[in-house]
Amino acid sequence: MLSDLEVSNLITKTIQDVIGKSPVILHEPKFVGNEWVYLKECLDTGFVSSVGKFVDRFEFELASYTKSKYAIAVVNGTSALHIALILSGVKPGDEVLIPSLSFVATANAVTYCGAIPHFVESESVHLGLDALKIRDYLKSISEKKSGQLVNRNTGRVIRAIVPMHTFGHPVQLDELLKLAKDFSLILVEDAAESLGSYYDGKHTGTFGLFGTLSFNGNKTITTGGGGAILTQDESLAKHAKHITTTAKLAHRWDYVHDEIGYNYRMPNINAALGCAQLENLPMFLESKRKLFSKYKAAFSSLEFVSILEEPKNCSSNYWLQTLCLSDSVESARDSILENTNANGVMTRPCWRLLHSLAPFQNSPKMDLAVAESLEKKLINIPSSSFLINPSNL
Ligand SMILES: *Cc1c(COP(=O)(O)O)cnc(C)c1O
């Protein structure tokens, strides 16, 4: 039996052997393309804000990259989810099924609609929602009333389900789409972490009624702050554009707004950054995949830890590389976090489960034993695009 200290020393050394230098942070952006050129154009022309050609161009290029019919650029991934939920018909007092194993934004966006997050279970292989367990759970607590799914315990309508592609690994969408259909739930994908990830050859975020992306500074590509809404429905796309741009009717001078809108439009200067970043996305993905192979080879000699790998029918963007500790060394987690960070190797545990956070403690939830066990075992390790072979980038 290895002591916690021995386990943490081995993990620190294995990471250092792969990355060959420290200090390194968890994930940093890389600007090696046309970023300066496009930003300069914004400054030179004065189009830095809500008007300018880069927003249209970024939306067009995002749509073509993801093969989504429509893409609407917004200020961040949280606002993208907020609007996607509103346009999915989520109303005050509704419940929305979301993973407890997610970033807080997923739950926050639900509450912005006046709705209640209802936490459901994840599976331990790819960290996505467990459709089969959720199916059994819904059978036991809900019933259909005039075409809507009603939670018998709370009397509220369960309107939607929001799977999230954790750390870039696609969830098992087939089962989830069946579940959504059988239980009359709208499916919205939180694809904030999965730009460049594919399920059965199709880009994540293009399966649900909506999918949402994030371009925060720590994501695979960044616009500083930013997000996007993907949809395949023309009228929903038009509506999304309309309410994210203050719901203003086009007119040469008059201010007529025909519903409550939001000032969620992505500024031109952020979209300029996005256009340049998107050009390098294939290279970022390639380098993240190489990093994964190196980590995988290095960690194969440590039997007490595994590294998360893409599902068989999927291609993952490997946004954040993730170690999973075996039960025998679970107690070493904090010692590993201490040891790596003290040695200049930035690591992080996964998020605190959302149902345990103060604002969500009274939210409905199913048995979350798997999520609870995952919370104690997952560690994200340095994952930036140019960590190895920077000369190739
Ligand atoms: C990053 C992220 C978001 C959106 O984040 P923003 O910072 O608002 O762009 C939403 N959900 C998940 C799971 C995320 O990781």
Coordinates of C-alpha atoms and ligand atoms in Angstrom, one line a residue:
M1 CA 0.0 0.0 0.0
L2 CA 1.4 3.4 -1.0
S3 CA 1.0 6.3 1.4
D4 CA -0.9 9.4 0.3
L5 CA 2.4 11.2 0.0
E6 CA 3.9 8.5 -2.2
V7 CA 0.8 8.6 -4.4
S8 CA 0.9 12.3 -4.8
N9 CA 4.7 12.3 -5.5
L10 CA 4.2 9.8 -8.3
I11 CA 1.3 11.8 -9.8
T12 CA 3.3 15.0 -9.7
K13 CA 6.3 13.4 -11.3
T14 CA 4.3 11.7 -14.0
I15 CA 2.7 15.0 -15.0
Q16 CA 6.1 16.7 -15.0
D17 CA 7.6 14.0 -17.1
V18 CA 4.9 14.7 -19.8
I19 CA 4.9 18.5 -19.8
G20 CA 8.6 18.8 -19.1
K21 CA 8.4 22.1 -17.4
S22 CA 6.7 24.0 -14.7
P23 CA 5.0 26.2 -13.5
V24 CA 2.1 25.5 -15.8
I25 CA -1.5 26.5 -15.3
L26 CA -4.6 24.4 -16.0
H27 CA -5.7 26.0 -19.3
E28 CA -4.5 29.1 -21.0
P29 CA -5.5 30.7 -24.3
K30 CA -3.1 30.8 -27.2
F31 CA -3.0 33.7 -29.7
V32 CA -0.9 32.6 -32.7
G33 CA -3.1 33.5 -35.6
N34 CA -4.9 36.6 -36.9
E35 CA -5.9 38.0 -33.5
W36 CA -3.8 41.1 -33.7
V37 CA -4.9 41.8 -37.3
Y38 CA -8.6 41.5 -36.7
L39 CA -8.5 43.4 -33.4
K40 CA -6.6 46.2 -35.1
E41 CA -9.2 46.4 -37.7
C42 CA -11.9 46.9 -35.0
L43 CA -9.8 49.7 -33.5
D44 CA -8.9 51.3 -36.8
T45 CA -12.6 51.4 -38.0
G46 CA -14.1 52.2 -34.6
F47 CA -16.4 49.2 -34.7
V48 CA -15.6 47.7 -31.3
S49 CA -19.1 47.3 -29.9
S50 CA -22.6 46.3 -31.0
V51 CA -22.1 47.0 -34.7
G52 CA -19.6 45.5 -37.1
K53 CA -18.9 42.7 -39.5
F54 CA -17.1 40.3 -37.2
V55 CA -20.3 39.2 -35.4
D56 CA -22.0 38.1 -38.6
R57 CA -18.8 36.4 -39.7
F58 CA -18.2 34.6 -36.4
E59 CA -21.8 33.3 -36.4
F60 CA -21.5 32.2 -40.0
E61 CA -18.1 30.4 -39.4
L62 CA -19.4 28.8 -36.2
A63 CA -22.4 27.5 -38.0
S64 CA -20.3 26.1 -40.8
Y65 CA -17.7 24.5 -38.4
T66 CA -20.4 22.8 -36.3
K67 CA -22.7 22.2 -39.3
S68 CA -25.4 23.8 -37.3
K69 CA -28.0 25.5 -39.4
Y70 CA -27.9 28.6 -37.2
A71 CA -25.5 30.1 -34.6
I72 CA -26.2 33.2 -32.5
A73 CA -23.3 34.9 -30.8
V74 CA -23.9 36.2 -27.2
V75 CA -21.9 37.6 -24.3
N76 CA -21.2 34.4 -22.5
G77 CA -22.2 30.7 -22.2
T78 CA -24.5 31.4 -19.3
S79 CA -26.6 33.9 -21.2
A80 CA -26.7 31.5 -24.1
L81 CA -28.2 28.9 -21.8
H82 CA -30.6 31.4 -20.3
I83 CA -32.0 32.3 -23.7
A84 CA -32.1 28.7 -24.9
L85 CA -34.2 27.8 -21.9
I86 CA -36.6 30.7 -22.3
L87 CA -37.1 29.8 -26.0
S88 CA -37.6 26.2 -25.0
G89 CA -40.7 27.3 -23.1
V90 CA -39.2 27.0 -19.6
K91 CA -41.5 29.1 -17.4
P92 CA -41.4 30.3 -13.8
G93 CA -42.2 27.4 -11.5
D94 CA -41.1 24.7 -13.9
E95 CA -38.5 22.2 -13.1
V96 CA -35.5 21.5 -15.4
L97 CA -33.4 18.3 -15.1
I98 CA -29.7 19.0 -14.9
P99 CA -26.6 17.1 -13.8
S100 CA -25.4 17.9 -10.3
L101 CA -21.9 17.2 -11.7
S102 CA -21.6 20.4 -13.7
F103 CA -20.4 24.0 -13.5
V104 CA -22.7 26.3 -11.6
A105 CA -23.8 28.2 -14.8
T106 CA -26.1 25.3 -15.7
A107 CA -28.1 25.7 -12.6
N108 CA -27.9 29.5 -12.5
A109 CA -29.4 29.7 -16.0
V110 CA -32.4 27.6 -14.9
T111 CA -33.0 29.9 -11.9
Y112 CA -32.8 33.0 -14.2
C113 CA -36.0 31.7 -15.8
G114 CA -37.7 31.5 -12.4
A115 CA -37.5 27.7 -12.8
I116 CA -36.1 25.1 -10.3
P117 CA -33.1 22.9 -11.1
H118 CA -33.9 19.3 -10.4
F119 CA -30.6 17.4 -10.0
V120 CA -30.1 14.0 -11.8
E121 CA -27.4 11.4 -11.8
S122 CA -24.3 11.0 -13.9
E123 CA -22.5 7.9 -15.0
S124 CA -18.9 7.1 -14.1
V125 CA -17.4 6.2 -17.5
H126 CA -17.8 9.5 -19.4
L127 CA -19.3 11.7 -16.6
G128 CA -22.5 12.5 -18.6
L129 CA -26.1 12.1 -17.5
D130 CA -27.2 8.5 -16.9
A131 CA -30.2 8.2 -19.1
L132 CA -31.3 4.7 -17.8
K133 CA -31.2 5.6 -14.2
I134 CA -33.1 8.9 -14.9
R135 CA -35.7 6.9 -16.9
D136 CA -36.4 4.7 -13.9
Y137 CA -36.4 7.7 -11.6
L138 CA -38.9 9.6 -13.7
K139 CA -41.2 6.5 -13.9
S140 CA -41.3 6.5 -10.2
I141 CA -41.9 10.2 -9.4
S142 CA -43.7 11.7 -12.4
E143 CA -46.8 11.3 -14.5
K144 CA -48.1 12.8 -17.8
K145 CA -50.9 15.3 -17.5
S146 CA -52.3 16.8 -20.7
G147 CA -49.1 16.1 -22.6
Q148 CA -46.8 17.6 -19.8
L149 CA -44.6 15.7 -17.4
V150 CA -45.6 16.5 -13.8
N151 CA -43.5 15.8 -10.7
R152 CA -45.9 14.1 -8.4
N153 CA -44.0 15.1 -5.3
T154 CA -44.0 18.9 -6.1
G155 CA -46.9 19.2 -8.5
R156 CA -44.6 21.2 -10.9
V157 CA -44.1 20.6 -14.6
I158 CA -40.7 19.1 -15.5
R159 CA -40.1 21.0 -18.8
A160 CA -36.7 20.2 -20.0
I161 CA -33.5 18.2 -19.6
V162 CA -30.0 19.7 -20.0
P163 CA -27.2 17.2 -20.5
M164 CA -23.7 18.6 -20.4
H165 CA -20.7 17.3 -22.2
T166 CA -18.3 17.1 -19.3
F167 CA -14.7 18.3 -19.9
G168 CA -15.4 17.9 -23.6
H169 CA -16.5 14.2 -23.6
P170 CA -19.9 13.7 -25.3
V171 CA -22.7 12.3 -23.3
Q172 CA -24.6 9.2 -24.6
L173 CA -27.1 11.2 -26.6
D174 CA -29.0 8.3 -28.2
E175 CA -30.5 7.2 -24.9
L176 CA -31.1 10.8 -23.7
L177 CA -32.9 11.7 -26.9
K178 CA -35.1 8.7 -26.5
L179 CA -35.7 9.6 -22.9
A180 CA -36.6 13.2 -23.8
K181 CA -39.1 11.9 -26.4
D182 CA -40.7 9.3 -24.2
F183 CA -41.2 11.8 -21.3
S184 CA -42.1 14.9 -23.4
L185 CA -39.0 16.8 -22.3
I186 CA -37.3 19.5 -24.3
L187 CA -33.6 18.7 -24.7
V188 CA -31.1 21.5 -24.5
E189 CA -27.4 20.7 -24.7
D190 CA -24.9 22.6 -22.5
A191 CA -22.0 22.2 -24.9
A192 CA -20.0 24.9 -23.2
E193 CA -17.0 22.6 -22.8
S194 CA -17.3 20.6 -26.1
L195 CA -16.6 22.8 -29.1
G196 CA -14.8 20.4 -31.5
S197 CA -16.4 17.3 -29.9
Y198 CA -18.6 14.9 -31.9
Y199 CA -21.1 12.2 -31.1
D200 CA -21.5 9.7 -33.9
G201 CA -19.8 12.1 -36.3
K202 CA -22.2 15.0 -35.5
H203 CA -21.1 18.1 -33.6
T204 CA -22.2 18.3 -29.9
G205 CA -24.8 21.0 -29.4
T206 CA -26.6 20.2 -32.7
F207 CA -28.8 17.3 -31.3
G208 CA -31.1 19.2 -29.0
L209 CA -33.7 21.9 -29.7
F210 CA -30.8 24.2 -28.7
G211 CA -27.1 23.7 -27.9
T212 CA -25.0 26.4 -26.2
L213 CA -21.3 27.1 -26.3
S214 CA -18.9 29.2 -24.2
F215 CA -15.8 31.1 -25.3
N216 CA -14.6 32.0 -21.8
G217 CA -10.9 32.5 -21.4
N218 CA -10.3 29.0 -20.1
K219 CA -12.3 27.2 -22.9
T220 CA -10.9 25.5 -26.0
I221 CA -11.1 28.8 -27.9
T222 CA -11.8 32.2 -26.4
T223 CA -13.4 35.5 -27.3
G224 CA -12.4 37.0 -24.0
G225 CA -15.9 36.3 -22.8
G226 CA -18.6 34.9 -25.1
G227 CA -21.0 32.2 -26.0
A228 CA -23.3 31.0 -28.7
I229 CA -26.7 29.5 -29.2
L230 CA -27.0 26.7 -31.8
T231 CA -30.3 25.7 -33.3
Q232 CA -31.6 24.0 -36.4
D233 CA -34.9 25.8 -36.4
E234 CA -35.1 29.0 -38.4
S235 CA -37.8 30.7 -36.4
L236 CA -36.2 29.9 -33.1
A237 CA -32.9 31.3 -34.5
K238 CA -34.6 34.5 -35.5
H239 CA -36.2 34.8 -32.1
A240 CA -32.9 34.1 -30.3
K241 CA -31.2 36.9 -32.3
H242 CA -34.1 39.2 -31.6
I243 CA -34.3 38.8 -27.9
T244 CA -30.5 38.8 -27.4
T245 CA -30.4 42.2 -29.1
T246 CA -33.0 44.0 -26.9
A247 CA -35.9 42.9 -29.1
K248 CA -35.6 46.0 -31.2
L249 CA -37.6 46.2 -34.4
A250 CA -35.4 47.3 -37.4
H251 CA -36.0 50.9 -38.1
R252 CA -33.8 53.7 -39.4
W253 CA -34.3 55.8 -36.2
D254 CA -37.1 54.7 -34.0
Y255 CA -36.9 52.7 -30.8
V256 CA -39.6 50.1 -30.9
H257 CA -39.1 47.0 -28.8
D258 CA -41.9 44.4 -29.1
E259 CA -41.1 42.2 -26.1
I260 CA -38.8 42.0 -23.1
G261 CA -35.3 41.7 -24.6
Y262 CA -31.8 41.2 -23.3
N263 CA -28.6 43.0 -24.0
Y264 CA -26.7 39.8 -24.7
R265 CA -25.2 40.5 -28.1
M266 CA -21.5 39.7 -28.5
P267 CA -19.5 42.9 -29.1
N268 CA -17.7 43.1 -32.5
I269 CA -14.3 43.2 -30.8
N270 CA -14.9 39.8 -29.1
A271 CA -16.2 38.3 -32.3
A272 CA -13.0 39.5 -34.0
L273 CA -11.0 37.5 -31.5
G274 CA -13.3 34.5 -32.1
C275 CA -12.9 34.6 -35.9
A276 CA -9.1 34.4 -35.4
Q277 CA -9.3 31.7 -32.8
L278 CA -11.7 29.6 -34.8
E279 CA -9.1 29.5 -37.7
N280 CA -6.7 27.7 -35.3
L281 CA -9.2 25.4 -33.7
P282 CA -8.2 22.3 -35.7
M283 CA -4.6 22.8 -34.6
F284 CA -5.6 23.3 -31.0
L285 CA -7.6 20.0 -31.1
E286 CA -4.8 18.1 -32.7
S287 CA -2.3 19.3 -30.0
K288 CA -4.8 18.5 -27.2
R289 CA -5.2 15.0 -28.6
K290 CA -1.4 14.5 -28.7
L291 CA -1.2 15.7 -25.1
F292 CA -3.9 13.1 -24.1
S293 CA -1.8 10.3 -25.8
K294 CA 1.3 11.3 -23.9
Y295 CA -0.6 11.5 -20.6
K296 CA -2.2 8.1 -21.3
A297 CA 1.1 6.4 -22.0
A298 CA 2.7 8.0 -18.9
F299 CA -0.2 7.1 -16.5
S300 CA -0.5 3.6 -17.8
S301 CA 2.2 2.5 -15.4
L302 CA 0.2 3.8 -12.4
E303 CA -2.5 1.2 -11.7
F304 CA -4.2 3.4 -9.0
V305 CA -5.3 6.1 -11.5
S306 CA -6.8 6.3 -14.9
I307 CA -7.2 9.1 -17.4
L308 CA -10.5 9.9 -19.0
E309 CA -10.8 8.8 -22.6
E310 CA -13.3 9.7 -25.3
P311 CA -16.4 7.4 -25.7
K312 CA -16.1 4.8 -28.5
N313 CA -18.6 6.4 -30.9
C314 CA -17.3 9.9 -30.2
S315 CA -14.5 12.3 -30.8
S316 CA -13.7 14.4 -27.8
N317 CA -12.0 17.8 -27.9
Y318 CA -10.1 16.8 -24.7
W319 CA -10.7 20.3 -23.3
L320 CA -9.6 19.4 -19.7
Q321 CA -7.6 16.3 -19.2
T322 CA -9.0 14.4 -16.2
L323 CA -7.6 11.8 -13.8
C324 CA -9.9 9.4 -12.0
L325 CA -8.4 8.0 -8.8
S326 CA -9.3 4.4 -7.9
D327 CA -11.1 3.7 -4.6
S328 CA -8.0 2.6 -2.9
V329 CA -6.3 6.0 -3.2
E330 CA -9.3 8.3 -3.0
S331 CA -8.1 9.5 0.4
A332 CA -5.0 11.0 -1.3
R333 CA -7.0 13.5 -3.4
D334 CA -6.3 16.6 -1.3
S335 CA -2.7 15.5 -0.8
I336 CA -2.3 15.3 -4.7
L337 CA -3.9 18.7 -5.1
E338 CA -1.5 20.1 -2.5
N339 CA 1.6 18.4 -3.9
T340 CA 1.0 19.3 -7.6
N341 CA 0.1 22.9 -6.9
A342 CA 3.1 23.3 -4.6
N343 CA 5.3 22.1 -7.4
G344 CA 4.0 24.5 -10.0
V345 CA 1.6 22.0 -11.7
M346 CA -1.8 23.5 -11.5
T347 CA -4.5 21.0 -10.8
R348 CA -8.1 21.3 -9.7
P349 CA -10.8 19.0 -8.2
C350 CA -14.0 18.8 -10.2
W351 CA -16.8 21.2 -9.1
R352 CA -18.6 20.9 -5.8
L353 CA -21.8 19.0 -6.7
L354 CA -24.4 21.6 -7.4
H355 CA -27.1 20.2 -5.1
S356 CA -24.7 20.7 -2.2
L357 CA -24.3 24.5 -2.8
A358 CA -26.2 26.9 -0.6
P359 CA -28.6 28.2 -3.3
F360 CA -29.7 24.8 -4.4
Q361 CA -29.9 22.8 -1.2
N362 CA -33.7 22.6 -1.3
S363 CA -33.9 21.7 -5.0
P364 CA -35.4 18.3 -5.9
K365 CA -32.9 15.5 -6.7
M366 CA -32.6 11.8 -7.3
D367 CA -30.1 9.5 -5.7
L368 CA -26.7 10.9 -6.7
A369 CA -24.4 8.2 -5.3
V370 CA -22.3 8.0 -8.5
A371 CA -21.9 11.8 -8.8
E372 CA -21.0 11.9 -5.1
S373 CA -18.3 9.2 -5.6
L374 CA -17.0 11.0 -8.7
E375 CA -16.6 14.2 -6.8
K376 CA -14.0 12.6 -4.6
K377 CA -12.0 11.1 -7.4
L378 CA -11.7 13.5 -10.3
I379 CA -8.7 15.8 -10.8
N380 CA -8.1 18.1 -13.8
I381 CA -4.5 18.4 -14.8
P382 CA -2.7 20.9 -17.1
S383 CA -4.5 20.8 -20.5
S384 CA -3.5 23.9 -22.6
S385 CA -3.3 23.5 -26.3
F386 CA 0.4 24.2 -26.7
L387 CA 1.7 22.3 -23.6
I388 CA 3.7 19.9 -25.7
N389 CA 5.5 20.6 -29.0
P390 CA 4.9 24.4 -28.9
S391 CA 7.1 24.6 -31.9
N392 CA 4.5 22.9 -34.0
L393 CA 2.0 25.6 -33.2
Ligands
LIG1 C1 -18.0 27.4 -19.1 C2 -19.3 26.8 -18.8 C3 -20.6 27.5 -19.0 C4 -20.7 28.9 -19.5 O1 -19.8 29.7 -18.9 P1 -19.6 31.3 -19.3 O2 -18.4 31.6 -18.3 O3 -20.9 31.9 -18.9 O4 -19.3 31.4 -20.7 C5 -21.7 26.8 -18.8 N1 -21.7 25.5 -18.5 C6 -20.6 24.8 -18.3 C7 -20.6 23.4 -17.9 C8 -19.4 25.4 -18.4 O5 -18.2 24.7 -18.2

